[in-house]
Amino acid sequence: MAKYFPEFSESFPRLLSSLRGRSVAVVGHARPDGDCIGSQVALARVLILLGSPAVCVNPDPVPRRLAYFTKGVTFLGTDQALLLPEDTASVFVDCADHSRAGERLKLRFPKPQGTVDHHLSNGGFAEVNIVDSGSAAACEILAGVFLDAGITIDTDTATALYAGIVTDTGQFRYSSTSQRCFMLAGELVSRGASPAQAGFELFERESAGKLRLLQHFLASLSMELGGRVCIGTLKSGIYAETGTTAEDTEGLVDFARCVDGVDVGVLVEEKPDGSFKASLRAKDPLCRLDLVAGLFGGGGHACAAGLNRKTGAGEFRASLLAALEDRLKVVDADRAARAR
Ligand SMILES: [Mn+2]
């Protein structure tokens, strides 16, 4: 009996049987986070257990703090993945569409056998789409469908899944955190995942440079739209100056969001070539930041979205604030309607 995801009780076993005996690439997105790495590792470990030679493929290296969660699996970069046998199947995890893994991997795996994802904007680009935007994490979906299908979850798989749930729920705080997250986290702990060890690896191993980066970010913060939007910028060259890398930006935007009265926190990272990346975070899913990011070619979740632009850093701040101002008017109208 499917307890956690009855809607996938037919499709997930169908995905597994389509992969049986085949080599599989479990593909994740660029700049991978805990949910991406956790879901890649967990699915690859289960496929290996079921007899399919599976490897993880990611356009970027595994971040230092997530290496602990990769036991028993191999990660390949894009160049190495292009050398995989022609008939290698693919499953994309935590990716709203397969371009999130980069254009070269999209071309290499044009018609994936499966996707396991929780992004609102995932339109279902694979043969079997295990997509639920009501889930806090791709790891929540995987944990549920594994248990529903009676698949054995060993300690290292449980640990990888737990890491994904704990990161994508903001340590069980974000609005996406449901009773199901706690039930599944409990099942994973009963199978050997250690909240203390996972918490240590994820949140208590920051680099000293991260604190210097945080100082720069906090110094750059400015309140906009009457204190409802808080924006911080990391100037190009800041990584070299502080001895950090792009992975050290993880969590910075939460300092912008967590201020009382702020609806949306923003982190803008400027790059030497004039391109930039923006991360948007909201407290309330009514903000639908996936729609705001979509105006600039990005996407994501209602409370967490992002975008990358090649040019236009100069004008971006004003355009973004105009878009957020429009969005917050809709939010205010929605809130007023709910209060009535
Ligand atoms: Mn995720």
mmCIF file of C-alpha atoms in Angstrom, residues 38 47 85 89 105 108 202 246 329:
data_model
loop_
_atom_site.group_PDB
_atom_site.id
_atom_site.type_symbol
_atom_site.label_atom_id
_atom_site.label_comp_id
_atom_site.label_asym_id
_atom_site.label_seq_id
_atom_site.Cartn_x
_atom_site.Cartn_y
_atom_site.Cartn_z
ATOM 1 C CA GLY A 38 21.288 13.864 -1.659
ATOM 2 C CA LEU A 47 19.732 1.598 -8.633
ATOM 3 C CA PRO A 85 28.167 4.389 -23.427
ATOM 4 C CA ALA A 89 19.720 5.903 -19.598
ATOM 5 C CA LEU A 105 24.141 17.425 -20.789
ATOM 6 C CA ARG A 108 23.665 14.301 -24.427
ATOM 7 C CA LEU A 202 26.072 20.624 6.664
ATOM 8 C CA ALA A 246 30.748 30.480 -5.201
ATOM 9 C CA LYS A 329 0.596 44.469 -4.711
#
